């Protein structure tokens, strides 16, 4: 590219900051009370909640943890004490609807098994609270539509926990592609998977809605969409599952799927519960850009090839930034009236595509989808 190392690093640092800044809604926002942060109630105190979300809320500029919801009294006691949450702000699933009467709670963050997302999001909207819900948004497109309708009826925001939409390395790749640095994108590869341990709720279809595609494969799907910058018009898929493996009695292990986009670009994607993957690449007529690992909690790395030279692209990013920006973004949208970057429509689009991917694998044919 003709840059010396010092210039390139400086420009890329600026690009990384700019990409993250672009995730902030354009409408001006201000705290209704400058001395008060946006209050989250975390619903479900499992691994992701206690090890990723709750610690990062303490680092947010605009947001804070104010309440807990769990069906396990011991968890409410433990984490209530750890985060100084008063007993009046600790809820069970039985008295969940009482959040309506707590003015400290502005939003709930639903971190429950997939089958519970719709119910607890809809109930939160009806209680007059904004909603952040983990992905996948729900088990079916119809449940997604119910969530969207409930938030709209309540005049509240609904956002889905697509943390990668706020992760600087991913955003850098998206913006570099948009800028035309790699020419017209012709091929995208996106691979996500791990060797799933037995005995977890993700392997129980009534709770999860499916197997690897509903869990880790959604990263491949969503990345293909944001790298392409357009919506697919056709999907085709093949499932490979060893039904003698007790983990896969009622969910799939691996699905390989292909997306065709209106531009002619093709995405080849992997979703697996029996092999390790975390990478993507977008290839155009001028070169390629990719990441490995692409969507982890930390340790992101970008590589690119231009003018016959392959190199790593360094970005200096605060490691907690993707979660902090994600959770503060909902606060900013609630105050400004702007629509969230990853709202309910984003979650619904993925679920409609997941439904089509499952159908293609089941019927052994390509499925046309709305572009």
PDB file of C-alpha atoms in Angstrom, residues 17 24 35 41 46 85 94 100 109 114 180 187-188 202 205 253 255 263 271 310 313 329 347 367:
ATOM      1  CA  UNK A  17     -11.908   4.454  16.615  1.00  0.00           C
ATOM      2  CA  UNK A  24     -23.369   5.514  17.778  1.00  0.00           C
ATOM      3  CA  UNK A  35     -26.269  12.139  37.519  1.00  0.00           C
ATOM      4  CA  UNK A  41     -31.809  -5.760  35.117  1.00  0.00           C
ATOM      5  CA  UNK A  46     -25.682 -18.177  33.777  1.00  0.00           C
ATOM      6  CA  UNK A  85     -27.945  -5.068  44.539  1.00  0.00           C
ATOM      7  CA  UNK A  94     -42.386 -15.896  39.613  1.00  0.00           C
ATOM      8  CA  UNK A 100     -42.902  -2.685  36.282  1.00  0.00           C
ATOM      9  CA  UNK A 109     -30.982  -7.884  29.388  1.00  0.00           C
ATOM     10  CA  UNK A 114     -33.420 -19.468  23.480  1.00  0.00           C
ATOM     11  CA  UNK A 180     -13.603  -0.521  -2.038  1.00  0.00           C
ATOM     12  CA  UNK A 187     -16.362 -14.757  -2.236  1.00  0.00           C
ATOM     13  CA  UNK A 188     -16.888 -14.791   1.525  1.00  0.00           C
ATOM     14  CA  UNK A 202     -27.890 -26.043  23.897  1.00  0.00           C
ATOM     15  CA  UNK A 205     -33.974 -28.796  20.995  1.00  0.00           C
ATOM     16  CA  UNK A 253     -23.943 -31.118  14.657  1.00  0.00           C
ATOM     17  CA  UNK A 255     -24.334 -27.559   8.737  1.00  0.00           C
ATOM     18  CA  UNK A 263     -24.276  -8.755  -6.481  1.00  0.00           C
ATOM     19  CA  UNK A 271     -21.471 -24.222  11.617  1.00  0.00           C
ATOM     20  CA  UNK A 310      -0.070 -10.284   2.913  1.00  0.00           C
ATOM     21  CA  UNK A 313      -3.453  -5.192  10.386  1.00  0.00           C
ATOM     22  CA  UNK A 329     -25.757   2.004  22.686  1.00  0.00           C
ATOM     23  CA  UNK A 347     -32.636 -10.671  14.735  1.00  0.00           C
ATOM     24  CA  UNK A 367     -34.346 -22.106  -1.184  1.00  0.00           C
TER      25      UNK A 367
END
